[in-house]
Short mmCIF file of C-alpha atoms and ligand atoms in Angstrom, two decimals:
data_model
loop_
_atom_site.label_atom_id
_atom_site.label_comp_id
_atom_site.label_asym_id
_atom_site.label_seq_id
_atom_site.Cartn_x
_atom_site.Cartn_y
_atom_site.Cartn_z
CA MET A 239 0.00 0.00 0.00
CA SER A 240 1.04 3.57 -0.40
CA ASP A 241 3.11 4.92 2.46
CA THR A 242 0.78 7.91 2.86
CA THR A 243 -1.43 5.64 4.94
CA ASP A 244 1.48 4.72 7.18
CA ALA A 245 1.01 6.23 10.63
CA LYS A 246 4.75 6.13 11.41
CA PRO A 247 6.63 9.40 11.02
CA GLN A 248 8.35 9.60 7.65
CA SER A 249 11.98 8.58 7.93
CA LYS A 250 14.60 11.22 7.40
CA ALA A 251 17.18 11.04 4.67
CA VAL A 252 20.95 11.42 4.69
CA PHE A 253 23.24 12.15 1.75
CA VAL A 254 26.98 11.60 2.17
CA LYS A 255 29.41 12.87 -0.45
CA SER A 256 32.89 11.36 -0.33
CA TYR A 257 36.07 13.01 -1.49
CA GLY A 258 39.56 11.54 -1.64
CA CYS A 259 40.71 8.13 -0.57
CA GLN A 260 38.99 4.78 -0.15
CA MET A 261 39.17 5.16 3.60
CA ASN A 262 36.78 8.07 3.22
CA VAL A 263 34.48 5.93 1.08
CA TYR A 264 34.44 3.35 3.87
CA ASP A 265 33.90 6.03 6.53
CA SER A 266 31.03 7.49 4.48
CA GLN A 267 29.33 4.09 4.44
CA ARG A 268 29.77 3.81 8.17
CA MET A 269 28.35 7.31 8.71
CA ALA A 270 25.33 6.32 6.63
CA ASP A 271 25.08 3.14 8.75
CA VAL A 272 25.24 4.99 12.07
CA MET A 273 22.57 7.43 10.91
CA GLY A 274 20.62 4.48 9.48
CA ALA A 275 20.36 3.14 13.03
CA GLU A 276 18.71 6.49 13.89
CA GLY A 277 16.07 6.05 11.18
CA TYR A 278 17.81 7.91 8.37
CA ARG A 279 17.71 6.29 4.94
CA GLU A 280 20.58 6.97 2.57
CA VAL A 281 19.73 8.87 -0.60
CA ALA A 282 21.70 9.44 -3.78
CA THR A 283 21.25 13.18 -4.21
CA PRO A 284 21.55 16.12 -1.79
CA GLU A 285 18.19 17.49 -2.96
CA GLU A 286 16.37 14.62 -1.24
CA ALA A 287 18.26 14.84 2.04
CA ASP A 288 17.50 16.25 5.49
CA LEU A 289 21.12 15.79 6.48
CA ILE A 290 23.93 16.49 4.00
CA LEU A 291 27.41 15.36 4.99
CA LEU A 292 30.55 16.21 3.02
CA ASN A 293 33.31 13.74 3.83
CA THR A 294 36.29 15.79 2.82
CA CYS A 295 39.92 15.20 1.86
CA HIS A 296 42.83 17.47 2.68
CA ILE A 297 45.70 15.65 1.05
CA ARG A 298 46.36 17.93 -1.88
CA GLU A 299 45.76 21.36 -3.38
CA ARG A 300 42.72 23.51 -2.97
CA ALA A 301 40.94 20.87 -0.91
CA ALA A 302 39.48 23.40 1.50
CA GLU A 303 38.51 25.76 -1.34
CA LYS A 304 36.67 22.97 -3.12
CA VAL A 305 34.74 22.24 0.06
CA TYR A 306 33.75 25.88 0.55
CA HIS A 307 32.67 26.03 -3.07
CA GLU A 308 30.51 22.91 -2.67
CA LEU A 309 29.12 24.27 0.59
CA GLY A 310 28.01 27.40 -1.27
CA ARG A 311 25.89 25.23 -3.59
CA ILE A 312 24.49 23.23 -0.70
CA ARG A 313 23.58 26.41 1.13
CA GLU A 314 21.17 27.16 -1.71
CA LEU A 315 19.52 23.76 -1.23
CA LYS A 316 19.17 24.52 2.46
CA GLN A 317 17.54 27.86 1.69
CA THR A 318 15.14 26.33 -0.85
CA ALA A 319 14.19 23.64 1.66
CA LYS A 320 13.59 26.28 4.32
CA SER A 321 11.26 28.19 2.02
CA GLU A 322 9.34 24.91 1.62
CA GLY A 323 9.18 24.48 5.41
CA ARG A 324 11.84 21.76 5.54
CA LYS A 325 14.90 21.85 7.75
CA VAL A 326 18.16 20.64 6.25
CA LEU A 327 21.30 20.15 8.34
CA ILE A 328 24.73 20.49 6.76
CA GLY A 329 27.76 18.70 8.19
CA VAL A 330 31.43 18.70 7.21
CA ALA A 331 33.39 15.55 8.06
CA GLY A 332 36.79 14.15 7.12
CA CYS A 333 40.24 15.65 7.03
CA VAL A 334 39.29 19.23 6.08
CA ALA A 335 36.96 19.19 9.09
CA GLN A 336 39.85 18.00 11.24
CA ALA A 337 42.28 20.58 9.86
CA GLU A 338 39.96 23.60 9.73
CA GLY A 339 37.71 22.88 12.74
CA GLU A 340 35.98 26.00 14.09
CA GLU A 341 37.15 27.95 11.05
CA ILE A 342 34.48 26.23 8.95
CA VAL A 343 31.52 27.37 11.06
CA LYS A 344 33.03 30.85 11.25
CA ARG A 345 33.46 31.13 7.51
CA ALA A 346 30.29 29.26 6.49
CA LYS A 347 27.78 30.07 9.22
CA TYR A 348 25.11 27.88 7.64
CA VAL A 349 27.18 24.74 8.43
CA ASP A 350 25.51 22.99 11.34
CA LEU A 351 28.23 20.58 12.39
CA VAL A 352 31.89 19.79 11.86
CA VAL A 353 33.11 16.31 12.73
CA GLY A 354 36.64 14.90 12.53
CA PRO A 355 37.40 11.36 11.31
CA GLN A 356 37.79 9.94 14.81
CA SER A 357 34.34 11.00 16.05
CA TYR A 358 31.91 9.45 13.55
CA HIS A 359 30.45 7.15 16.18
CA ARG A 360 29.24 10.31 17.93
CA LEU A 361 27.39 11.53 14.86
CA PRO A 362 23.81 10.88 16.10
CA ASP A 363 24.50 12.94 19.20
CA LEU A 364 26.20 15.70 17.20
CA VAL A 365 23.31 15.81 14.73
CA ALA A 366 20.80 16.02 17.58
CA ARG A 367 22.76 18.87 19.17
CA ALA A 368 23.18 20.68 15.85
CA GLY A 369 19.41 20.45 15.33
CA ILE A 370 18.94 22.53 18.46
CA GLN A 371 21.98 24.79 18.30
CA PRO A 372 23.87 24.89 14.98
CA GLY A 373 27.66 25.21 14.88
CA VAL A 374 28.65 22.02 16.74
CA VAL A 375 32.36 21.14 16.30
CA ASP A 376 33.97 17.84 17.34
CA THR A 377 37.53 17.34 16.13
CA GLU A 378 38.93 15.50 19.12
CA PHE A 379 40.96 12.32 19.00
CA PRO A 380 38.91 10.37 21.56
CA VAL A 381 40.40 7.42 23.38
CA GLU A 382 37.49 5.12 22.60
CA ASP A 383 37.54 2.98 19.46
CA LYS A 384 35.14 4.48 16.95
CA PHE A 385 34.85 1.20 15.04
CA ALA A 386 33.75 -0.67 18.16
CA LYS A 387 30.98 1.91 18.56
CA LEU A 388 29.82 2.08 14.96
CA PRO A 389 27.14 -0.40 13.87
CA LYS A 390 28.50 -3.58 12.31
CA PRO A 391 27.68 -3.93 8.61
CA ALA A 392 25.39 -6.86 9.44
CA GLU A 393 23.49 -4.76 11.95
CA ALA A 394 23.20 -2.09 9.34
CA LYS A 395 20.51 -4.31 7.80
CA ALA A 396 23.08 -5.94 5.54
CA ARG A 397 22.95 -2.96 3.22
CA SER A 398 24.08 -4.29 -0.08
CA ARG A 399 27.78 -3.74 -0.52
CA GLY A 400 27.95 -5.49 -3.85
CA ILE A 401 30.63 -8.05 -4.57
CA SER A 402 33.60 -6.02 -3.42
CA ALA A 403 33.89 -4.20 -0.08
CA PHE A 404 36.38 -2.18 1.89
CA VAL A 405 37.26 -2.84 5.50
CA THR A 406 39.39 -0.34 7.38
CA VAL A 407 41.86 -2.24 9.56
CA GLN A 408 44.27 0.51 10.48
CA GLU A 409 44.11 4.26 10.69
CA GLY A 410 46.55 7.07 11.12
CA CYS A 411 50.23 7.35 10.51
CA ASP A 412 53.41 7.80 12.55
CA LYS A 413 55.74 8.20 9.58
CA PHE A 414 55.60 11.99 9.20
CA CYS A 415 56.68 12.31 5.60
CA THR A 416 57.51 16.00 5.36
CA PHE A 417 54.91 16.72 2.64
CA CYS A 418 51.95 14.99 4.25
CA VAL A 419 49.04 16.11 6.45
CA VAL A 420 47.82 12.63 7.33
CA PRO A 421 49.67 12.28 10.67
CA TYR A 422 48.01 15.55 11.72
CA THR A 423 44.48 14.95 10.39
CA ARG A 424 44.18 11.22 11.08
CA GLY A 425 46.41 11.05 14.13
CA ALA A 426 48.73 8.31 15.34
CA GLU A 427 48.73 4.78 13.95
CA VAL A 428 46.01 2.59 15.43
CA SER A 429 45.18 -0.99 14.39
CA ARG A 430 41.78 -2.58 14.91
CA PRO A 431 41.66 -5.84 16.88
CA VAL A 432 41.72 -9.05 14.83
CA THR A 433 38.44 -10.44 16.20
CA ALA A 434 36.47 -7.36 15.13
CA ILE A 435 37.93 -7.54 11.62
CA ILE A 436 37.18 -11.25 11.23
CA ALA A 437 33.59 -10.69 12.40
CA GLU A 438 33.15 -7.85 9.92
CA VAL A 439 34.58 -9.85 7.02
CA GLU A 440 32.40 -12.86 7.91
CA ALA A 441 29.31 -10.64 7.96
CA LEU A 442 30.24 -9.17 4.58
CA ALA A 443 30.79 -12.64 3.12
CA GLU A 444 27.38 -13.70 4.36
CA ALA A 445 25.89 -10.63 2.67
CA GLY A 446 27.39 -11.76 -0.65
CA VAL A 447 30.73 -9.96 -0.67
CA ARG A 448 33.46 -11.98 -2.39
CA GLU A 449 36.36 -9.54 -2.41
CA VAL A 450 37.65 -7.55 0.54
CA SER A 451 40.17 -4.74 0.37
CA LEU A 452 41.78 -4.01 3.71
CA LEU A 453 42.38 -0.31 4.14
CA GLY A 454 44.79 1.73 6.18
CA GLN A 455 46.96 4.78 5.67
CA ASN A 456 49.84 2.49 6.54
CA VAL A 457 48.12 -0.82 6.18
CA ASN A 458 51.24 -2.98 6.04
CA ALA A 459 52.29 -1.56 9.41
CA TYR A 460 49.17 -3.26 10.85
CA HIS A 461 49.80 -4.66 14.33
CA GLY A 462 46.39 -5.43 15.79
CA GLU A 463 45.63 -7.28 18.98
CA GLY A 464 45.15 -11.00 18.34
CA PRO A 465 42.27 -13.05 19.77
CA ASN A 466 44.46 -14.37 22.61
CA GLY A 467 46.48 -11.22 23.20
CA GLY A 468 49.73 -10.69 21.35
CA GLU A 469 50.01 -8.77 18.12
CA TRP A 470 49.14 -10.00 14.67
CA THR A 471 50.88 -8.74 11.56
CA LEU A 472 49.03 -7.95 8.34
CA ALA A 473 50.37 -11.20 6.86
CA ARG A 474 48.85 -13.24 9.68
CA LEU A 475 45.56 -11.39 9.34
CA LEU A 476 45.49 -12.04 5.58
CA ARG A 477 46.16 -15.76 6.11
CA ARG A 478 43.23 -15.94 8.53
CA LEU A 479 40.85 -13.93 6.30
CA ALA A 480 41.68 -16.17 3.34
CA GLU A 481 39.95 -18.95 5.33
CA VAL A 482 36.64 -17.07 5.68
CA PRO A 483 34.04 -19.02 3.65
CA GLY A 484 32.90 -17.03 0.61
CA ILE A 485 35.90 -14.71 0.48
CA LEU A 486 37.61 -15.32 -2.85
CA ARG A 487 39.89 -12.32 -3.11
CA LEU A 488 41.89 -10.16 -0.75
CA ARG A 489 43.72 -6.89 -1.33
CA TYR A 490 45.24 -4.26 0.93
CA THR A 491 46.16 -0.64 0.48
CA THR A 492 48.08 1.65 1.04
CA SER A 493 51.48 0.27 1.90
CA HIS A 494 54.74 1.87 2.90
CA PRO A 495 57.83 0.41 1.19
CA SER A 496 59.74 0.22 4.46
CA GLU A 497 57.10 -2.08 5.97
CA MET A 498 57.15 -4.84 3.32
CA SER A 499 58.24 -7.51 5.78
CA ASP A 500 59.32 -11.04 4.87
CA ASP A 501 56.12 -12.59 6.23
CA LEU A 502 54.00 -10.28 4.05
CA ILE A 503 56.02 -11.17 0.96
CA GLU A 504 55.61 -14.86 1.87
CA ALA A 505 51.85 -14.31 2.10
CA HIS A 506 51.98 -13.13 -1.53
CA ARG A 507 53.76 -16.38 -2.40
CA ASP A 508 51.36 -18.63 -0.50
CA LEU A 509 47.88 -17.12 -0.69
CA GLY A 510 46.00 -17.62 -3.93
CA ALA A 511 43.29 -15.26 -2.68
CA LEU A 512 45.78 -12.43 -2.24
CA MET A 513 45.69 -10.58 -5.54
CA PRO A 514 48.94 -10.07 -7.46
CA SER A 515 48.56 -6.33 -7.48
CA LEU A 516 50.22 -3.96 -5.06
CA HIS A 517 50.07 -0.21 -4.60
CA LEU A 518 53.47 0.75 -3.26
CA PRO A 519 53.98 4.52 -3.32
CA VAL A 520 57.59 5.52 -3.80
CA GLN A 521 57.05 9.31 -4.24
CA SER A 522 60.46 9.98 -5.82
CA GLY A 523 63.37 8.16 -7.41
CA SER A 524 66.02 10.47 -5.96
CA ASN A 525 67.74 9.46 -2.73
CA ARG A 526 68.32 13.10 -1.86
CA ILE A 527 64.61 13.93 -2.21
CA LEU A 528 63.52 10.74 -0.45
CA ALA A 529 65.67 11.78 2.51
CA ALA A 530 64.22 15.31 2.46
CA MET A 531 60.76 13.74 2.36
CA ASN A 532 61.66 11.63 5.43
CA ARG A 533 60.53 8.55 3.55
CA LYS A 534 62.66 6.03 5.52
CA HIS A 535 63.54 4.11 2.36
CA ASP A 536 65.82 4.78 -0.59
CA ARG A 537 65.69 3.83 -4.24
CA ASP A 538 67.80 0.70 -3.83
CA SER A 539 65.72 -0.63 -0.97
CA TYR A 540 62.63 0.02 -3.13
CA PHE A 541 64.13 -1.94 -6.03
CA ARG A 542 65.04 -4.78 -3.68
CA THR A 543 61.48 -4.92 -2.33
CA ILE A 544 60.10 -5.04 -5.87
CA ASP A 545 62.51 -7.85 -6.76
CA ARG A 546 61.59 -9.88 -3.67
CA LEU A 547 57.89 -9.50 -4.41
CA ARG A 548 58.39 -10.50 -8.05
CA ALA A 549 60.35 -13.56 -6.96
CA ALA A 550 57.54 -14.54 -4.57
CA ARG A 551 54.72 -13.85 -7.04
CA PRO A 552 55.93 -13.57 -10.64
CA ASP A 553 52.61 -12.24 -11.99
CA ILE A 554 52.50 -9.34 -9.51
CA ALA A 555 51.92 -5.85 -10.95
CA PHE A 556 52.79 -2.63 -9.19
CA SER A 557 51.24 0.78 -8.96
CA SER A 558 52.66 3.81 -7.21
CA ASP A 559 52.33 7.48 -6.29
CA PHE A 560 54.78 10.21 -7.28
CA ILE A 561 55.17 13.73 -6.01
CA ILE A 562 56.66 16.02 -8.60
CA GLY A 563 58.46 19.22 -7.67
CA PHE A 564 59.14 18.63 -3.98
CA PRO A 565 61.27 21.52 -2.59
CA GLY A 566 64.84 21.26 -3.86
CA GLU A 567 64.04 18.84 -6.72
CA THR A 568 66.62 19.42 -9.47
CA ASP A 569 66.48 18.21 -13.07
CA ALA A 570 68.84 15.41 -12.01
CA ASP A 571 66.53 14.38 -9.14
CA PHE A 572 63.59 14.37 -11.51
CA GLU A 573 65.56 12.27 -14.00
CA ASP A 574 66.18 9.76 -11.17
CA THR A 575 62.41 9.49 -10.78
CA MET A 576 61.91 8.93 -14.52
CA GLU A 577 64.66 6.31 -14.47
CA LEU A 578 63.10 4.50 -11.50
CA ILE A 579 59.79 4.35 -13.35
CA ARG A 580 61.51 2.93 -16.45
CA GLN A 581 63.32 0.35 -14.36
CA VAL A 582 60.30 -0.90 -12.40
CA GLY A 583 57.61 -0.71 -15.09
CA PHE A 584 54.29 0.13 -13.43
CA ALA A 585 50.84 -1.14 -14.32
CA ALA A 586 49.43 2.18 -13.12
CA ALA A 587 50.56 5.21 -11.16
CA TYR A 588 49.30 8.50 -9.83
CA SER A 589 51.46 11.59 -10.01
CA PHE A 590 50.82 14.90 -8.31
CA LYS A 591 52.50 18.26 -8.24
CA TYR A 592 53.82 18.94 -4.78
CA SER A 593 51.39 21.19 -2.96
CA ILE A 594 52.26 23.02 0.22
CA ARG A 595 50.32 21.70 3.21
CA PRO A 596 50.44 24.33 5.94
CA GLY A 597 51.87 22.97 9.18
CA THR A 598 54.02 20.29 7.53
CA PRO A 599 57.85 20.61 7.44
CA GLY A 600 57.83 20.74 3.62
CA ALA A 601 55.90 24.00 3.73
CA GLU A 602 58.85 25.69 5.44
CA MET A 603 61.57 24.30 3.19
CA ASP A 604 63.75 26.40 0.93
CA GLY A 605 63.87 25.67 -2.77
CA GLN A 606 60.13 25.60 -3.52
CA ILE A 607 59.78 24.76 -7.19
CA ASP A 608 58.32 27.08 -9.77
CA GLU A 609 54.80 26.10 -10.87
CA ALA A 610 55.76 26.04 -14.57
CA VAL A 611 58.64 23.64 -13.87
CA LYS A 612 56.34 21.38 -11.86
CA THR A 613 53.83 21.37 -14.71
CA GLU A 614 56.47 20.49 -17.30
CA ARG A 615 57.84 17.63 -15.19
CA LEU A 616 54.36 16.38 -14.39
CA TYR A 617 53.52 16.11 -18.11
CA ALA A 618 56.71 14.16 -18.74
CA VAL A 619 56.08 11.74 -15.90
CA GLN A 620 52.45 11.28 -16.86
CA ALA A 621 53.34 10.54 -20.47
CA LEU A 622 55.77 7.85 -19.32
CA ILE A 623 53.26 6.34 -16.89
CA THR A 624 50.50 6.34 -19.50
CA SER A 625 52.71 4.47 -21.95
CA GLN A 626 53.56 1.88 -19.28
CA GLN A 627 49.90 1.54 -18.36
CA ARG A 628 48.98 0.92 -22.02
CA ALA A 629 51.81 -1.57 -22.43
CA PHE A 630 50.61 -3.44 -19.35
CA GLN A 631 47.00 -3.60 -20.57
CA GLN A 632 48.22 -4.70 -24.00
CA SER A 633 50.38 -7.44 -22.45
CA LEU A 634 47.23 -9.10 -21.16
CA VAL A 635 45.75 -9.56 -24.64
CA GLY A 636 45.84 -13.25 -25.50
CA GLN A 637 46.28 -14.25 -21.85
CA THR A 638 43.71 -16.13 -19.80
CA ILE A 639 43.08 -14.47 -16.46
CA GLU A 640 40.61 -14.94 -13.63
CA VAL A 641 37.86 -12.35 -13.46
CA LEU A 642 35.57 -11.78 -10.49
CA PHE A 643 32.23 -10.70 -11.92
CA GLU A 644 30.28 -7.91 -10.29
CA ARG A 645 27.30 -6.84 -12.40
CA ALA A 646 25.60 -6.61 -15.77
CA GLY A 647 27.25 -4.29 -18.29
CA ARG A 648 25.67 -1.48 -20.29
CA LYS A 649 25.18 -3.62 -23.37
CA PHE A 650 22.55 -6.33 -23.45
CA GLY A 651 24.02 -9.72 -22.45
CA GLN A 652 27.20 -8.15 -21.15
CA GLN A 653 28.73 -8.98 -17.75
CA VAL A 654 31.40 -6.88 -16.08
CA GLY A 655 34.01 -7.98 -13.58
CA ARG A 656 37.52 -7.14 -12.49
CA SER A 657 40.86 -8.62 -13.36
CA PRO A 658 43.34 -9.47 -10.59
CA TYR A 659 44.83 -6.07 -11.46
CA LEU A 660 41.55 -4.21 -10.89
CA SER A 661 40.84 -3.37 -14.53
CA PRO A 662 37.21 -3.79 -15.53
CA VAL A 663 36.69 -6.72 -17.93
CA GLN A 664 33.63 -7.05 -20.16
CA VAL A 665 32.39 -10.34 -21.60
CA MET A 666 29.21 -11.55 -23.27
CA ALA A 667 27.56 -14.29 -21.21
CA PRO A 668 24.21 -16.10 -21.34
CA SER A 669 23.40 -15.40 -17.69
CA SER A 670 24.51 -13.40 -14.67
CA LEU A 671 28.00 -14.20 -13.43
CA ALA A 672 27.89 -11.84 -10.43
CA GLY A 673 29.92 -13.14 -7.50
CA ARG A 674 31.75 -15.80 -9.50
CA ILE A 675 35.30 -16.07 -10.70
CA GLU A 676 35.59 -17.18 -14.32
CA ARG A 677 38.57 -17.82 -16.54
CA ILE A 678 38.54 -15.22 -19.26
CA ARG A 679 40.65 -14.95 -22.39
CA ILE A 680 41.46 -11.30 -23.02
CA ILE A 681 40.79 -10.41 -26.65
CA GLY A 682 41.20 -6.64 -26.71
CA THR A 683 41.59 -3.41 -24.76
CA GLU A 684 39.50 -0.26 -24.41
CA THR A 685 40.82 2.96 -22.86
CA ASN A 686 40.25 1.86 -19.26
CA SER A 687 39.01 -1.68 -19.56
CA LEU A 688 39.53 -5.04 -21.23
CA ASN A 689 37.32 -7.16 -23.48
CA GLY A 690 37.33 -10.88 -22.99
CA GLU A 691 35.55 -14.13 -23.64
CA LEU A 692 34.65 -17.04 -21.41
CA VAL A 693 37.13 -19.89 -21.69
CA ASP A 694 34.94 -22.58 -20.13
CA PRO A 695 31.55 -22.83 -21.79
CA ILE A 696 28.79 -22.04 -19.31
CA SER A 697 26.95 -25.28 -20.12
CA ALA A 698 29.99 -27.36 -19.13
CA ARG A 699 30.18 -25.54 -15.83
CA ALA A 700 26.47 -25.98 -15.18
CA VAL A 701 26.92 -29.74 -15.54
CA GLN A 702 29.92 -29.65 -13.20
CA ALA A 703 27.94 -27.69 -10.64
CA ALA A 704 25.07 -30.16 -10.79
CA GLU A 705 27.37 -33.11 -10.12
N1 5AD B 853 51.43 17.33 -2.37
C1 5AD B 853 51.24 16.49 -3.41
N2 5AD B 853 50.90 15.21 -3.27
C2 5AD B 853 50.74 14.73 -2.03
N3 5AD B 853 50.42 13.51 -1.58
C3 5AD B 853 50.39 13.56 -0.23
N4 5AD B 853 50.67 14.79 0.21
C4 5AD B 853 50.92 15.54 -0.89
C5 5AD B 853 51.29 16.90 -1.10
N5 5AD B 853 51.50 17.73 -0.09
C6 5AD B 853 50.22 12.36 -2.44
C7 5AD B 853 51.24 11.26 -2.16
C8 5AD B 853 50.42 10.21 -1.49
C9 5AD B 853 49.08 10.40 -2.15
C10 5AD B 853 47.92 9.80 -1.45
O1 5AD B 853 48.94 11.80 -2.21
O2 5AD B 853 51.77 10.81 -3.39
O3 5AD B 853 50.95 8.90 -1.69
FE1 SF4 B 854 51.50 10.50 4.69
FE2 SF4 B 854 53.93 9.37 4.65
FE3 SF4 B 854 52.11 8.57 6.44
FE4 SF4 B 854 51.80 7.95 3.85
S1 SF4 B 854 53.46 7.26 5.17
S2 SF4 B 854 50.20 8.75 5.25
S3 SF4 B 854 52.61 9.77 2.85
S4 SF4 B 854 53.04 10.59 6.33
#
């Protein structure tokens, strides 16, 4: 029947917009979950929402400006709603909230609440307070574990997460690279306890998830409390999660090169479920710049780590991050970066112009690089990376790879999944393949995806399954 006859008060709606990293995507889901427990349903557009949350990122340039710009647009929605007799609350979460704090409500008075990444479990209370008295700010680093207080995915009415899900296992960073705000916005390194992670992954598997990506700013530095006390490494955690029924694939990101321990490399050798694809940001190929960045690794140790991983898992592919134009970067330093890229050969990489983050040591350094020089170097590095990326995609043509299918494609009869290397793969198939791994022969490439065909005829598999 129509819900107009329903005597219950209409549920409220929350819209969460995520910027930046996958950890924010995960946090956004958890914010929607925690508000879901308060009767808020999640909606896909801000126009429909009673509570609009921007989950912001502060890692690179103009982050705060982008947020203020977006807030300006949302303010109009709030005003329109008010003229229709509806109250809309606006909240800013994430790393810009942490970094700017009170400044946000001073500069944008129509913002009702500001909440830092460590306080999301307090959101219902903050929203209630903001409803009475706007301008609530909570950017503390509380001692309690926010994950323990947030609803478990299963409790969150098993909201569909699709085939692939993120699970944050570690937050924060103690490395203090001199360019980076993360240690200041996300705080010190904290690992979640093993039991909580296993329970979450089991619940996801029961809800149909087949691939889990473990997230952390420094995920390979994971050192969570084990079920019987003692600390578990990431490798041990991965070995245990590979045993969870239903979980077919595991990934983890983002890693620090200095934390690629022997046991983690051995996990790559031993665990079929651990995908042969690793994001290992190097930032620069110059030892001088790596030292100035306080990276705690040099180019040779990076090469050695790559070699050890390739020996353990010959089909492994690497991706990385590069910062171009860090203070003091000479042409020779930049050439070292280009040479490192040529030597490793990446399947993908992200490159960014260095951007000053106020409060970090890099901001105070002499030798800031001219914008035009940064731009020129960035183009050169991006051209090289693009050519490597194309070569990698092309190298898969003719190969048979395993694809985990996720959903129907745009074309009729098409199914879309992901390769072990995360590229989307399209095939034509007689029925849905969602949630299954199939062997696919790659027959061609598109700009950002691969075309393939099923190697094992579906009918043969159906017979096998029936046996
Ligand atoms: N300027 C440019 N890029 C940065 N990153 C982090 N801080 C900065 C900065 N100040 C990049 C790094 C990191 C990625 C997530 O963002 O390459 O690995
Ligand atoms: Fe930032 Fe460095 Fe920590 Fe990565 S390791 S989050 S770049 S400080």
